[in-house]
Amino acid sequence: MTQAGDPSFAIEIESAVGRYGARDVVGPVTARLEGPGLYWIVGPNGSGKSTLLRMLAGLKRAGAGRVRWTRGADDLPASALRGCSGIAAPEIQLYRDLSVRENLAFLARLRGRGDAERTLSSCGLGALADARPMSLSSGQRQRARLAAAWLGDPEIVLLDEPSTNLDAEGRAWLWREVRARAASTLLVATTNQREELAEGEPRLDLGARAAA
Amino acid sequence: MSGTTRPRPPGVLAGAAAIWTKEMLVEARARYSIGASIVFAAVTLAVLSYTAGPQARRPETAAVLLWMVLLFSATASLSHAFGREVEGGTWDLLRHAAGPGEVLLGKWLAGATVLVAVEALVLAGGALLVAPPVGDPAGLAAVLGAGTVTLAIGLPVVAALLAQARHHGGLAAALAFPVLVPGLFAAVSGTRRALEGAWPGSELRVLVSFAGVLAIAGWRLFVFLWED
């Protein structure tokens, strides 16, 4: 979480193309996402939202162009993201043989930050802390993924389709959390549900790009 | 100026310790590695010692038998070290939270821990079923230690290649051979000499050098796979 007076984090996307083999699945995209704030990546299925988010997370290299992470005037290497960012995505799972608490404690140890108990409590998972992820409902598992992303209040949070599997109460909680955290965090979320966006929230529309 | 001190990720050793702890906790619960190893070790030890009969006590046969059982058992336990991460959907979780240094070191240490446990069982079984005379116990212990380190370094690197096999299938198979064979030649030869009562000095030098080269080459290869 960015403290008052801290230099802000930003992600510069410079003509970045997401590529699998010889096939371009997204881009070229050019944008500057500057924190704190909430940015949306919107587009229909197959428009490359998840691929672009993986590139923003440093999990996938741009096939052409580049993605840069900056803090104030300093460029950050992708390796520095592990200490200051979190990600939740449908294909990223927690360890099935560890409890939710153990998963979060392991991640906190690797990142050097985060309080598993506090995060579990704030995500409504306190009573399920000792459960294994596979024994949770799909909505509870999604909360556990979000808890892993928010663990340690990172400065950059990347959420791929965060409302997936959440019921109405869960979605209401999610959007409260997202908009509260966006006041102090660079938060990037993907969705294909345009009704999830609030008026005036900045967006990167991959559907419009694809159509163009 | 920063308002508060920003938390920093732990160093490579602390990260590797976290990964080793996680691996041991998962192993203690699921027994993915030990379970597969014990079955392979028991079956190959029983079949090979039965087939070889009294000849299994000869140093050259006992040395080959021992390292074949250890290789099969180690392969059964360590070859899925990264495949499980990819198949379980935790590979990106790990890549996002840790660096390649701590992950590879943590996996190496976890693999070595499992191998030591498997070796204890194999040696106990070998002593029971084959009982070869050991001329130089210290030499045998040294070769076992160096050979274990070589396997613990080499097999996770092969496992990382196999986990990425959808991109590098041919490369994985091609690299597995040079990763394993030279170390095994030296381990078998050193074990034979130790059983005969000679100090396996030259084989130990080869094993230690090979393990060092393997660690450096494996590290470079792993970083390439990590960033790919």
Coordinates of C-alpha atoms in Angstrom, one line a residue, chain B residues 23-206:
Chain B
E23 CA 7.9 -29.0 0.3
M24 CA 8.4 -31.0 3.5
L25 CA 5.0 -30.1 4.8
V26 CA 3.4 -31.2 1.6
E27 CA 5.5 -34.4 1.5
A28 CA 4.6 -35.2 5.1
R29 CA 0.9 -35.0 4.2
A30 CA 0.7 -36.4 0.6
R31 CA 3.9 -38.5 0.4
Y32 CA 4.1 -37.9 -3.3
S33 CA 7.9 -38.5 -3.4
I34 CA 8.6 -41.0 -0.7
G35 CA 5.6 -43.2 -1.6
A36 CA 6.7 -43.5 -5.2
S37 CA 10.3 -44.0 -4.2
I38 CA 9.7 -46.8 -1.8
V39 CA 7.7 -48.8 -4.3
F40 CA 10.4 -48.5 -7.0
A41 CA 13.2 -49.2 -4.5
A42 CA 11.6 -52.3 -3.0
V43 CA 10.6 -53.7 -6.4
T44 CA 13.9 -53.0 -8.2
L45 CA 16.0 -54.1 -5.2
A46 CA 14.1 -57.4 -4.9
V47 CA 14.1 -58.2 -8.6
L48 CA 17.7 -57.3 -9.3
S49 CA 19.1 -59.0 -6.3
Y50 CA 17.0 -62.2 -7.0
T51 CA 18.0 -62.2 -10.7
A52 CA 21.7 -61.6 -9.9
G53 CA 21.7 -64.3 -7.2
P54 CA 25.1 -64.8 -5.4
Q55 CA 26.8 -62.6 -8.0
A56 CA 25.0 -59.6 -6.5
R57 CA 27.6 -59.6 -3.7
R58 CA 30.5 -59.0 -6.1
P59 CA 31.6 -55.3 -5.9
E60 CA 31.1 -54.5 -9.6
T61 CA 27.5 -56.0 -9.6
A62 CA 26.6 -54.6 -6.2
A63 CA 27.7 -51.1 -7.3
V64 CA 25.6 -51.2 -10.5
L65 CA 22.6 -52.6 -8.5
L66 CA 22.9 -50.0 -5.8
W67 CA 23.0 -47.0 -8.2
M68 CA 20.3 -48.4 -10.5
V69 CA 17.9 -48.7 -7.5
L70 CA 18.9 -45.2 -6.3
L71 CA 18.4 -43.7 -9.8
F72 CA 15.0 -45.3 -10.3
S73 CA 13.9 -44.3 -6.8
A74 CA 15.3 -40.8 -7.1
T75 CA 13.7 -40.4 -10.6
A76 CA 10.3 -41.6 -9.2
S77 CA 10.5 -39.0 -6.4
L78 CA 12.1 -36.0 -8.0
S79 CA 11.0 -36.0 -11.6
H80 CA 7.7 -34.4 -10.7
A81 CA 9.1 -31.7 -8.6
F82 CA 8.0 -29.0 -11.0
G83 CA 5.3 -30.9 -12.9
R84 CA 3.1 -30.9 -9.8
E85 CA 3.5 -27.1 -9.6
V86 CA 2.4 -26.6 -13.2
E87 CA -0.4 -29.1 -13.1
G88 CA -1.7 -27.9 -9.7
G89 CA -1.8 -24.3 -11.0
T90 CA 0.7 -23.1 -8.3
W91 CA 3.6 -22.5 -10.7
D92 CA 2.6 -18.9 -11.4
L93 CA 1.8 -18.3 -7.7
L94 CA 5.4 -19.4 -6.9
R95 CA 6.9 -17.4 -9.8
H96 CA 5.1 -14.3 -8.7
A97 CA 6.1 -14.6 -5.0
A98 CA 9.7 -15.9 -5.3
G99 CA 12.8 -15.6 -7.4
P100 CA 14.4 -18.4 -9.4
G101 CA 17.3 -18.7 -6.9
E102 CA 15.2 -19.5 -3.9
V103 CA 12.9 -21.8 -5.8
L104 CA 15.7 -23.9 -7.3
L105 CA 17.7 -24.0 -4.1
G106 CA 14.6 -24.9 -2.1
K107 CA 13.8 -27.7 -4.5
W108 CA 17.4 -28.9 -4.4
L109 CA 17.4 -29.1 -0.7
A110 CA 14.0 -30.8 -0.5
G111 CA 15.1 -33.3 -3.1
A112 CA 18.3 -34.0 -1.2
T113 CA 16.3 -34.5 2.0
V114 CA 14.0 -37.0 0.3
L115 CA 16.9 -38.8 -1.3
V116 CA 18.7 -39.2 2.0
A117 CA 15.6 -40.9 3.5
V118 CA 15.2 -43.1 0.4
E119 CA 18.9 -44.1 0.5
A120 CA 18.6 -45.1 4.2
L121 CA 15.8 -47.5 3.2
V122 CA 17.7 -48.8 0.1
L123 CA 20.9 -49.4 2.1
A124 CA 19.0 -51.2 4.8
G125 CA 17.2 -53.3 2.1
G126 CA 20.5 -53.9 0.3
A127 CA 22.3 -55.0 3.5
L128 CA 19.4 -57.4 4.2
L129 CA 19.0 -58.9 0.7
V130 CA 22.5 -58.6 -0.8
A131 CA 24.9 -57.9 2.1
P132 CA 28.0 -57.2 0.0
P133 CA 31.3 -56.9 1.9
V134 CA 32.3 -53.3 2.3
G135 CA 36.1 -52.8 2.2
D136 CA 36.2 -49.0 2.8
P137 CA 33.0 -47.8 4.6
A138 CA 34.3 -44.2 4.7
G139 CA 34.9 -44.2 0.9
L140 CA 31.5 -45.7 0.3
A141 CA 29.8 -43.0 2.5
A142 CA 31.8 -40.3 0.6
V143 CA 30.7 -41.7 -2.8
L144 CA 27.1 -42.0 -1.6
G145 CA 27.1 -38.4 -0.3
A146 CA 28.6 -37.0 -3.5
G147 CA 26.4 -39.1 -5.7
T148 CA 23.3 -38.0 -3.8
V149 CA 24.2 -34.4 -4.2
T150 CA 24.7 -35.0 -8.0
L151 CA 21.3 -36.6 -8.3
A152 CA 19.6 -34.0 -6.1
I153 CA 21.0 -31.2 -8.3
G154 CA 20.5 -32.9 -11.7
L155 CA 17.1 -34.5 -11.4
P156 CA 15.2 -31.3 -10.4
V157 CA 16.7 -29.5 -13.4
V158 CA 15.5 -32.4 -15.6
A159 CA 12.1 -32.1 -13.8
A160 CA 11.9 -28.4 -14.6
L161 CA 12.6 -29.2 -18.3
L162 CA 10.0 -31.9 -18.3
A163 CA 7.4 -29.5 -16.7
Q164 CA 8.0 -27.2 -19.6
A165 CA 8.0 -30.1 -22.1
R166 CA 5.1 -28.6 -24.0
H167 CA 7.6 -26.1 -25.2
H168 CA 10.9 -28.1 -25.0
G169 CA 10.0 -31.8 -25.3
G170 CA 12.9 -32.8 -27.5
L171 CA 15.3 -30.6 -25.5
A172 CA 14.3 -32.2 -22.2
A173 CA 15.0 -35.7 -23.4
A174 CA 18.3 -34.7 -25.1
L175 CA 19.5 -33.0 -21.9
A176 CA 18.5 -35.6 -19.4
F177 CA 21.2 -38.1 -20.8
P178 CA 24.3 -35.9 -20.3
V179 CA 22.8 -34.6 -17.0
L180 CA 22.7 -38.1 -15.4
V181 CA 25.1 -40.4 -17.2
P182 CA 28.6 -39.0 -16.3
G183 CA 27.7 -38.7 -12.6
L184 CA 26.4 -42.2 -12.5
F185 CA 29.5 -43.7 -14.2
A186 CA 31.7 -42.0 -11.6
A187 CA 29.3 -43.1 -8.7
V188 CA 29.3 -46.8 -9.9
S189 CA 33.0 -46.9 -10.3
G190 CA 33.6 -45.2 -7.0
T191 CA 31.2 -47.5 -5.2
R192 CA 33.0 -50.6 -6.7
R193 CA 36.4 -49.3 -5.5
A194 CA 35.1 -48.6 -2.0
L195 CA 33.5 -52.0 -1.8
E196 CA 36.9 -53.5 -2.9
G197 CA 38.6 -51.6 -0.1
A198 CA 40.3 -48.8 -2.1
W199 CA 39.7 -45.1 -1.5
P200 CA 37.7 -43.7 -4.5
G201 CA 39.6 -40.5 -4.7
S202 CA 39.5 -39.9 -8.5
E203 CA 35.8 -40.8 -8.7
L204 CA 35.1 -38.4 -5.8
R205 CA 36.9 -35.6 -7.6
V206 CA 34.9 -36.3 -10.8

